[in-house]
PDB file of C-alpha atoms in Angstrom:
ATOM      1  CA  MET A   1     -37.353  74.183 -18.194  1.00 51.00           C
ATOM      2  CA  ARG A   2     -37.841  75.714 -14.849  1.00 52.00           C
ATOM      3  CA  SER A   3     -41.011  76.253 -13.305  1.00 52.00           C
ATOM      4  CA  THR A   4     -42.317  79.913 -13.900  1.00 68.00           C
ATOM      5  CA  PRO A   5     -45.676  81.729 -13.493  1.00 70.00           C
ATOM      6  CA  ILE A   6     -46.316  81.130 -17.163  1.00 82.00           C
ATOM      7  CA  THR A   7     -45.715  77.439 -17.248  1.00 78.00           C
ATOM      8  CA  ASN A   8     -46.961  76.612 -13.703  1.00 74.00           C
ATOM      9  CA  PRO A   9     -49.447  79.330 -12.659  1.00 73.00           C
ATOM     10  CA  ALA A  10     -51.007  76.595 -10.233  1.00 76.00           C
ATOM     11  CA  PRO A  11     -50.115  73.290  -8.686  1.00 77.00           C
ATOM     12  CA  THR A  12     -52.772  71.674 -10.594  1.00 80.00           C
ATOM     13  CA  PHE A  13     -52.148  73.523 -14.073  1.00 75.00           C
ATOM     14  CA  THR A  14     -50.868  70.899 -16.469  1.00 74.00           C
ATOM     15  CA  LEU A  15     -50.467  72.455 -19.826  1.00 84.00           C
ATOM     16  CA  ASN A  16     -47.018  72.463 -21.268  1.00 90.00           C
ATOM     17  CA  TYR A  17     -45.232  75.429 -23.158  1.00 93.00           C
ATOM     18  CA  GLU A  18     -42.289  75.212 -25.458  1.00 95.00           C
ATOM     19  CA  ARG A  19     -39.338  77.096 -24.208  1.00 95.00           C
ATOM     20  CA  ALA A  20     -39.062  79.395 -27.262  1.00 97.00           C
ATOM     21  CA  ALA A  21     -42.798  80.418 -26.523  1.00 97.00           C
ATOM     22  CA  VAL A  22     -41.902  81.205 -22.861  1.00 96.00           C
ATOM     23  CA  GLU A  23     -39.172  83.318 -24.040  1.00 96.00           C
ATOM     24  CA  ARG A  24     -41.014  84.964 -26.506  1.00 97.00           C
ATOM     25  CA  ILE A  25     -43.893  85.761 -24.228  1.00 97.00           C
ATOM     26  CA  ILE A  26     -41.224  87.325 -21.813  1.00 96.00           C
ATOM     27  CA  THR A  27     -39.400  89.306 -24.523  1.00 96.00           C
ATOM     28  CA  GLU A  28     -42.414  90.726 -26.034  1.00 97.00           C
ATOM     29  CA  SER A  29     -44.206  91.637 -22.949  1.00 97.00           C
ATOM     30  CA  GLY A  30     -40.897  93.354 -21.301  1.00 95.00           C
ATOM     31  CA  GLY A  31     -41.761  91.287 -18.350  1.00 94.00           C
ATOM     32  CA  GLN A  32     -45.069  93.328 -17.688  1.00 95.00           C
ATOM     33  CA  PRO A  33     -47.247  90.899 -15.713  1.00 94.00           C
ATOM     34  CA  TYR A  34     -50.440  92.390 -17.419  1.00 96.00           C
ATOM     35  CA  LEU A  35     -49.076  91.694 -21.048  1.00 97.00           C
ATOM     36  CA  ILE A  36     -47.740  88.114 -19.885  1.00 96.00           C
ATOM     37  CA  GLN A  37     -51.253  87.146 -18.530  1.00 95.00           C
ATOM     38  CA  LEU A  38     -52.956  88.446 -21.501  1.00 97.00           C
ATOM     39  CA  ILE A  39     -50.590  86.614 -24.199  1.00 97.00           C
ATOM     40  CA  CYS A  40     -51.044  83.459 -22.077  1.00 95.00           C
ATOM     41  CA  SER A  41     -54.746  83.831 -21.807  1.00 95.00           C
ATOM     42  CA  GLU A  42     -55.282  84.449 -25.512  1.00 96.00           C
ATOM     43  CA  ALA A  43     -52.989  81.369 -26.254  1.00 97.00           C
ATOM     44  CA  VAL A  44     -54.905  79.102 -23.923  1.00 95.00           C
ATOM     45  CA  ASP A  45     -58.073  80.262 -25.445  1.00 96.00           C
ATOM     46  CA  GLN A  46     -56.961  79.450 -28.997  1.00 95.00           C
ATOM     47  CA  LEU A  47     -55.810  76.095 -27.959  1.00 95.00           C
ATOM     48  CA  ASN A  48     -59.017  75.359 -26.168  1.00 95.00           C
ATOM     49  CA  HIS A  49     -61.016  76.519 -29.439  1.00 96.00           C
ATOM     50  CA  GLU A  50     -58.618  74.393 -31.602  1.00 95.00           C
ATOM     51  CA  LEU A  51     -59.228  71.369 -29.308  1.00 94.00           C
ATOM     52  CA  PHE A  52     -62.760  71.584 -28.130  1.00 94.00           C
ATOM     53  CA  ASP A  53     -64.619  73.705 -30.831  1.00 95.00           C
ATOM     54  CA  LEU A  54     -62.711  72.607 -33.908  1.00 95.00           C
ATOM     55  CA  ASN A  55     -62.097  69.111 -32.807  1.00 95.00           C
ATOM     56  CA  ARG A  56     -58.415  69.306 -34.042  1.00 95.00           C
ATOM     57  CA  GLU A  57     -56.085  66.856 -32.716  1.00 94.00           C
ATOM     58  CA  ARG A  58     -52.672  68.454 -31.312  1.00 92.00           C
ATOM     59  CA  GLU A  59     -50.588  68.391 -28.456  1.00 90.00           C
ATOM     60  CA  LEU A  60     -51.574  69.946 -25.066  1.00 90.00           C
ATOM     61  CA  ARG A  61     -48.670  72.457 -25.404  1.00 94.00           C
ATOM     62  CA  ILE A  62     -48.535  76.210 -26.202  1.00 96.00           C
ATOM     63  CA  THR A  63     -45.964  76.700 -28.985  1.00 97.00           C
ATOM     64  CA  LEU A  64     -43.979  79.599 -30.482  1.00 97.00           C
ATOM     65  CA  ALA A  65     -46.451  79.421 -33.453  1.00 97.00           C
ATOM     66  CA  ASP A  66     -49.472  79.972 -30.898  1.00 97.00           C
ATOM     67  CA  VAL A  67     -47.893  82.847 -29.159  1.00 98.00           C
ATOM     68  CA  GLU A  68     -47.089  84.469 -32.633  1.00 97.00           C
ATOM     69  CA  SER A  69     -50.629  83.848 -33.833  1.00 96.00           C
ATOM     70  CA  VAL A  70     -52.061  85.681 -30.831  1.00 97.00           C
ATOM     71  CA  LEU A  71     -49.910  88.765 -31.351  1.00 96.00           C
ATOM     72  CA  ASP A  72     -51.946  90.235 -34.069  1.00 92.00           C
ATOM     73  CA  VAL A  73     -53.842  93.376 -34.421  1.00 86.00           C
ATOM     74  CA  ASP A  74     -56.594  91.946 -32.231  1.00 92.00           C
ATOM     75  CA  PHE A  75     -54.273  91.821 -29.591  1.00 96.00           C
ATOM     76  CA  PHE A  76     -53.629  95.401 -29.261  1.00 94.00           C
ATOM     77  CA  GLN A  77     -57.568  95.932 -28.963  1.00 93.00           C
ATOM     78  CA  GLN A  78     -57.493  93.052 -26.223  1.00 94.00           C
ATOM     79  CA  GLY A  79     -54.719  94.842 -24.495  1.00 95.00           C
ATOM     80  CA  SER A  80     -55.933  98.477 -25.031  1.00 94.00           C
ATOM     81  CA  VAL A  81     -56.355  99.116 -21.061  1.00 95.00           C
ATOM     82  CA  TYR A  82     -52.412  98.716 -20.973  1.00 96.00           C
ATOM     83  CA  PHE A  83     -51.638 100.258 -24.418  1.00 96.00           C
ATOM     84  CA  ASP A  84     -54.010 103.220 -24.527  1.00 94.00           C
ATOM     85  CA  GLY A  85     -53.098 103.885 -20.852  1.00 94.00           C
ATOM     86  CA  VAL A  86     -49.288 104.219 -21.599  1.00 94.00           C
ATOM     87  CA  TRP A  87     -50.068 106.328 -24.746  1.00 94.00           C
ATOM     88  CA  LYS A  88     -52.418 108.799 -22.766  1.00 92.00           C
ATOM     89  CA  GLN A  89     -49.754 109.536 -20.094  1.00 91.00           C
ATOM     90  CA  THR A  90     -47.256 110.316 -22.759  1.00 91.00           C
ATOM     91  CA  ALA A  91     -49.681 113.147 -23.856  1.00 86.00           C
ATOM     92  CA  ASP A  92     -48.615 115.263 -20.893  1.00 80.00           C
ATOM     93  CA  TRP A  93     -45.356 115.701 -22.440  1.00 80.00           C
ATOM     94  CA  LEU A  94     -45.458 117.299 -25.815  1.00 81.00           C
ATOM     95  CA  ALA A  95     -42.164 115.990 -26.621  1.00 86.00           C
ATOM     96  CA  VAL A  96     -42.513 112.408 -25.890  1.00 92.00           C
ATOM     97  CA  GLN A  97     -45.029 111.177 -28.397  1.00 91.00           C
ATOM     98  CA  PRO A  98     -42.933 112.343 -31.299  1.00 90.00           C
ATOM     99  CA  LEU A  99     -40.143 110.740 -29.757  1.00 92.00           C
ATOM    100  CA  LEU A 100     -41.887 107.476 -29.244  1.00 94.00           C
ATOM    101  CA  ARG A 101     -43.284 107.633 -32.961  1.00 93.00           C
ATOM    102  CA  THR A 102     -39.579 108.053 -34.080  1.00 91.00           C
ATOM    103  CA  LEU A 103     -38.181 105.300 -31.956  1.00 94.00           C
ATOM    104  CA  ALA A 104     -40.836 102.800 -33.081  1.00 95.00           C
ATOM    105  CA  GLN A 105     -39.615 103.147 -36.539  1.00 92.00           C
ATOM    106  CA  ARG A 106     -36.810 100.454 -35.964  1.00 91.00           C
ATOM    107  CA  ASP A 107     -36.158  97.339 -33.816  1.00 90.00           C
ATOM    108  CA  VAL A 108     -32.507  98.579 -32.838  1.00 93.00           C
ATOM    109  CA  PRO A 109     -31.788 101.419 -30.228  1.00 94.00           C
ATOM    110  CA  TRP A 110     -31.461 104.949 -31.224  1.00 95.00           C
ATOM    111  CA  THR A 111     -28.272 106.749 -30.227  1.00 94.00           C
ATOM    112  CA  GLU A 112     -28.307 109.967 -28.747  1.00 92.00           C
ATOM    113  CA  SER A 113     -26.528 111.294 -31.939  1.00 93.00           C
ATOM    114  CA  ASP A 114     -29.368 109.510 -34.038  1.00 93.00           C
ATOM    115  CA  LEU A 115     -32.006 111.531 -32.086  1.00 92.00           C
ATOM    116  CA  ARG A 116     -30.143 114.692 -32.255  1.00 91.00           C
ATOM    117  CA  THR A 117     -30.010 114.318 -35.978  1.00 92.00           C
ATOM    118  CA  ALA A 118     -33.770 113.760 -36.135  1.00 88.00           C
ATOM    119  CA  ASN A 119     -34.135 116.799 -34.003  1.00 88.00           C
ATOM    120  CA  LEU A 120     -35.823 114.722 -31.291  1.00 84.00           C
ATOM    121  CA  TYR A 121     -33.101 114.475 -28.585  1.00 89.00           C
ATOM    122  CA  ASP A 122     -34.903 115.873 -25.548  1.00 90.00           C
ATOM    123  CA  ASP A 123     -33.178 114.578 -22.045  1.00 91.00           C
ATOM    124  CA  GLU A 124     -36.561 115.568 -20.174  1.00 92.00           C
ATOM    125  CA  ALA A 125     -38.624 113.502 -22.346  1.00 93.00           C
ATOM    126  CA  LEU A 126     -36.231 110.648 -22.273  1.00 94.00           C
ATOM    127  CA  THR A 127     -35.929 110.843 -18.589  1.00 93.00           C
ATOM    128  CA  TRP A 128     -39.722 110.706 -18.248  1.00 94.00           C
ATOM    129  CA  ALA A 129     -40.049 107.920 -20.587  1.00 95.00           C
ATOM    130  CA  GLU A 130     -37.366 105.908 -18.713  1.00 96.00           C
ATOM    131  CA  ARG A 131     -38.769 106.959 -15.173  1.00 95.00           C
ATOM    132  CA  HIS A 132     -42.052 105.535 -16.585  1.00 94.00           C
ATOM    133  CA  ASP A 133     -40.572 102.321 -17.977  1.00 94.00           C
ATOM    134  CA  VAL A 134     -41.664 103.230 -21.671  1.00 96.00           C
ATOM    135  CA  LEU A 135     -37.997 103.560 -22.542  1.00 97.00           C
ATOM    136  CA  ARG A 136     -34.631 102.158 -21.517  1.00 96.00           C
ATOM    137  CA  ARG A 137     -31.001 102.821 -22.187  1.00 94.00           C
ATOM    138  CA  VAL A 138     -29.481  99.800 -24.113  1.00 91.00           C
ATOM    139  CA  ASP A 139     -26.328  99.380 -25.909  1.00 85.00           C
ATOM    140  CA  GLY A 140     -25.545 103.170 -25.820  1.00 86.00           C
ATOM    141  CA  GLY A 141     -28.849 103.944 -27.041  1.00 93.00           C
ATOM    142  CA  TRP A 142     -32.556 104.232 -26.226  1.00 96.00           C
ATOM    143  CA  SER A 143     -35.123 101.364 -27.000  1.00 96.00           C
ATOM    144  CA  PHE A 144     -38.561 100.485 -25.875  1.00 97.00           C
ATOM    145  CA  CYS A 145     -39.046  98.699 -22.489  1.00 97.00           C
ATOM    146  CA  VAL A 146     -41.752  96.534 -24.071  1.00 97.00           C
ATOM    147  CA  PRO A 147     -41.447  95.523 -27.860  1.00 97.00           C
ATOM    148  CA  LEU A 148     -44.998  95.262 -27.961  1.00 97.00           C
ATOM    149  CA  MET A 149     -45.561  99.000 -27.003  1.00 97.00           C
ATOM    150  CA  ARG A 150     -43.087  99.861 -29.917  1.00 96.00           C
ATOM    151  CA  ARG A 151     -45.226  97.872 -32.393  1.00 95.00           C
ATOM    152  CA  PHE A 152     -48.530  99.473 -31.021  1.00 95.00           C
ATOM    153  CA  VAL A 153     -46.906 102.909 -31.281  1.00 95.00           C
ATOM    154  CA  GLY A 154     -45.597 101.992 -34.990  1.00 92.00           C
ATOM    155  CA  GLU A 155     -48.757 100.504 -36.056  1.00 85.00           C
ATOM    156  CA  ARG A 156     -51.218 102.551 -34.280  1.00 66.00           C
ATOM    157  CA  ARG A 157     -50.120 105.998 -33.518  1.00 52.00           C
ATOM    158  CA  SER A 158     -47.918 106.612 -36.787  1.00 49.00           C
ATOM    159  CA  SER A 159     -50.164 109.466 -37.818  1.00 48.00           C
TER     160      SER A 159
END
């Protein structure tokens, strides 16, 4: 695996990561540096807890299972600076939050036709969300730039 800031953040850092773990970190974070750092920090903390506090024997390696286990409800509290910050920015635009709540309901992109059918197509809101790296155009539709933000909106902001 090619060296990345995840797998080699410092010359003396020797912890290994499964390729699938690195891919999941990059995908779920949408490449946002704060979220990448938070996921890695939480995964390393968990590994250290298992090795040193619980005295478990395991390989010095962050696995896909490790990454998945830190992406739980507590992760959104740990990352509240990012998630709440993005959410608060959207409050300035009345059409953006309902749009995001709707888009968060499914993993696949919403087409403009889908949004029109749901009475949520708003060119200004979509442009704002795209300009602020909340949404992006993909496969002829609209999707979240950061999949974790989609989960946050869907799980935390559905009401």
